[in-house]
Amino acid sequence: MTHEEHHAAKTLGVGKAIAVLTSGGDAQGMNAAVRAVVRVGIYTGARVFFVHEGYQGLVDGGDNIREATWESVSMMLQLGGTVIGSARCKDFREREGRLRAAHNLVKRGITNLCVIGGDGSLTGADTFRSEWSDLLSDLQKSGKITAEEAAKSRYLNIVGLVGSIDNDFCGTDMTIGTDSALHRIMEIVDAITTTAQSHQRTFVLEVMGRHCGYLALVTSLSCGADWVFIPECPPDDDWEEHLCRRLSETRNRGSRLNIIIVAEGAIDKNGKPISSEDIKNLVVKRLGYDTRVTVLGHVQRGGTPSAFDRILGSRMGVEAVMALLEGTPDTPACVVSLSGNQAVRLPLMECVQVTKDVTKAMDERRFDEALKLRGRSFMNNWEVYKLLAHVRPPVSKSGSYTVAVMNVGAPAAGMNAAVRSTVRIGLIQGNRVLVVHDGFEGLAKGQIEEAGWSYVGGWTGQGGSKLGTKRTLPKKSFEQISANITKFNIQGLVLIGGFEAYTGGLELMEGRKQYEELCIPFVVIPATVSNNVPGSDFSVGTDTALNTICMTCDRIKQSAAGTKRRVFIIETMGGYCGYLATMAGLAAGADAAYIFEEPFTIRDLQVNVEHLVQKMKTTVKRGLVLRNEKCNENYTTDFIFNLYSEEGKGIFDSRKNVLGHMQQGGSPTPFDRNFATKMGAKAMNWMSGKIKESYRSGRIFANTPDSGCVLGMRKRALVFQPVTELKEQTDFEHRIPKEQWWLKLRPILKILAKYEIDLDTSEHAHFEHISRKQSGEATV
């Protein structure tokens, strides 16, 4: 990339003005988006304005439209809701209101509008844009603006960011606020689970989602609910019988609780609403169970945004500014959205149209079509839910295979959820499933037992590793491992773990030459807080660790804001992988994040100290610096702390915190539960196919590279990749993949912390069309 292009990002906005508003229902993470729009806008040389109270503020003008400064968005990253306010606005729906809004913008020279809201708010923005030239000529005729002002504001650029906790907007995998809403719901489900188990109760939980069942569906997957009611997939006509049978079966298997999740918009096949009270009355009347209803309501919109939503909001905000400043009169109004882990730009009206098509399909009772229009990610969730909740495991195990499941490496939240779904999908397929305790060591010692359906009951929400996990590698125990594979007749292995699970897989491949017992298919499900397994963009457990770090940083920033002029240096885990430090830095608004992948020198440390000295002269009198545990063997956390303490004398004082093993603990986040559940199901389906393929004259013999794989999330899809092919992509000395997608987010971290650096604009979100996207959408 040329120096000219680098420079272009910094001058892209000179002479331009951007207004940002939040509209419709609030969603956690909106503030992160507003902050990013303001800071990146200022970075490009543009002036940025807040519009308070949504469209109402745009219509009323005056003090509602104020210029933003760098410092005015400080300390808002961790706040829920929207700091600049939102309002439902009738005036903007009328042309008269839009005329006043246009007048307010023209007078301030604003021709770029960033709207953060749901589909209603975004449709309103598009109408405004299409009428723009007519509105201008009206204003000119009535003498409200001059010909010169009209010429300067010839056309209006609009970019939308979807903020909606329902995740009901087609064309984006996740809308801002969805993940945080799931966090609130799961906190409550976990709390209710403990009381329900104490009393043997049935709980009916009603979650938000008038037209969209996403929250209800993912919640039911994440807590292993007995049943879910969503508007897109009404239950069969005899659902009452089926539901009651299902609940009593669960009880008879020894479970002490039943959980039923209902989306507020749940309906039956005839479009008649199914309310949580209806369900409760049914269960009480037919089964006599002690049944309670909890309606979650606005709790779901509240609270702190999750790390995922802060990163999502920040990334989308950066992209929105770029899309606005590069916009021409011919580019259609676009929505910046997330697909897999890539930002893409989609035409606003195509997305709105598909979103409307879903509602229409539901109104006309074309439910299968509504489900398809929601996209592949939604359909996958539905398929896995149906498998885990509605299928009765076969009674006989005839003609079945024997698959063993184990954890390898360090504990990570979500491992148990992966074990649960692997075991249960295995049983549903009629297989015999064994669990191995303490990793490869347990496999060598024969710490192996058969798992039934209820063995893994209630495991989804539990952190750590219930099977026990060790870092031991298999090579030195091949003799005993082979003996136990024969003794227990193991025909396939599912390894759930981190870098050791991957290297253990490589050793098994090597060992096949000597021991033919090792010629059985195996699959690795990446599960580690470090996110350093080659072949996958995400690992199970990383999201949970990130949220833990983020929460701690929030508390530390709060304490620093109280004492003023204080800088905190925080050490995160991750081995040599800088993912946690970088992403937590982005989510918590750190001033710097030191990582191994981006070598730094004493000069860089000096620049950071100087940066903090300047920061103490502003109204923001605190600093936060993250350091990955193995980023540099000489510049240790103590060294950096001592350096900062010395250089900051009289200007700021420093404190240090080593977060340590709490990053591996805690209850898994909704993302990790859902991701692990789907990975387990997919791994087991692959396994059954592979064993069948490797069946030779009465025994299993798997000796091809594709019979030992890592199941990974790659951009938009879950893919199986032979471990031997991933060798090329691995830096074994530092236990990290040679190429890591998230390094591209490092410049954003620095710009948001006000460093004078070049933003590489070559990594652009490309413009796509939504119809093409439906087929290639992420499967997570």
PDB file of N, CA and C in Angstrom, residues 2 25 115-116 215 268 300 457 463:
ATOM      1  N   THR A   2       0.536   2.223  -0.845  1.00  0.00           N
ATOM      2  CA  THR A   2       1.398   3.399  -0.982  1.00  0.00           C
ATOM      3  C   THR A   2       1.227   4.365   0.173  1.00  0.00           C
ATOM      4  N   GLY A  25     -35.679   1.174  19.566  1.00  0.00           N
ATOM      5  CA  GLY A  25     -35.373   0.571  20.867  1.00  0.00           C
ATOM      6  C   GLY A  25     -33.875   0.598  21.117  1.00  0.00           C
ATOM      7  N   VAL A 115     -26.968   6.216  10.984  1.00  0.00           N
ATOM      8  CA  VAL A 115     -28.147   5.885  11.792  1.00  0.00           C
ATOM      9  C   VAL A 115     -27.943   4.518  12.433  1.00  0.00           C
ATOM     10  N   ILE A 116     -28.042   4.467  13.763  1.00  0.00           N
ATOM     11  CA  ILE A 116     -27.901   3.204  14.482  1.00  0.00           C
ATOM     12  C   ILE A 116     -29.270   2.852  15.055  1.00  0.00           C
ATOM     13  N   LEU A 215     -33.596 -14.962  19.918  1.00  0.00           N
ATOM     14  CA  LEU A 215     -33.207 -15.001  21.337  1.00  0.00           C
ATOM     15  C   LEU A 215     -33.714 -16.275  22.008  1.00  0.00           C
ATOM     16  N   ASP A 268     -49.395 -20.577  17.045  1.00  0.00           N
ATOM     17  CA  ASP A 268     -49.578 -21.944  16.545  1.00  0.00           C
ATOM     18  C   ASP A 268     -49.741 -21.882  15.026  1.00  0.00           C
ATOM     19  N   GLN A 300     -33.760  -7.554  29.506  1.00  0.00           N
ATOM     20  CA  GLN A 300     -32.955  -8.026  28.380  1.00  0.00           C
ATOM     21  C   GLN A 300     -32.251  -6.896  27.639  1.00  0.00           C
ATOM     22  N   GLY A 457     -26.485 -34.471  31.699  1.00  0.00           N
ATOM     23  CA  GLY A 457     -27.591 -33.549  31.979  1.00  0.00           C
ATOM     24  C   GLY A 457     -27.123 -32.313  32.731  1.00  0.00           C
ATOM     25  N   GLY A 463     -18.897 -24.298  33.887  1.00  0.00           N
ATOM     26  CA  GLY A 463     -17.553 -23.949  33.431  1.00  0.00           C
ATOM     27  C   GLY A 463     -16.561 -25.064  33.704  1.00  0.00           C
TER      28      GLY A 463
END
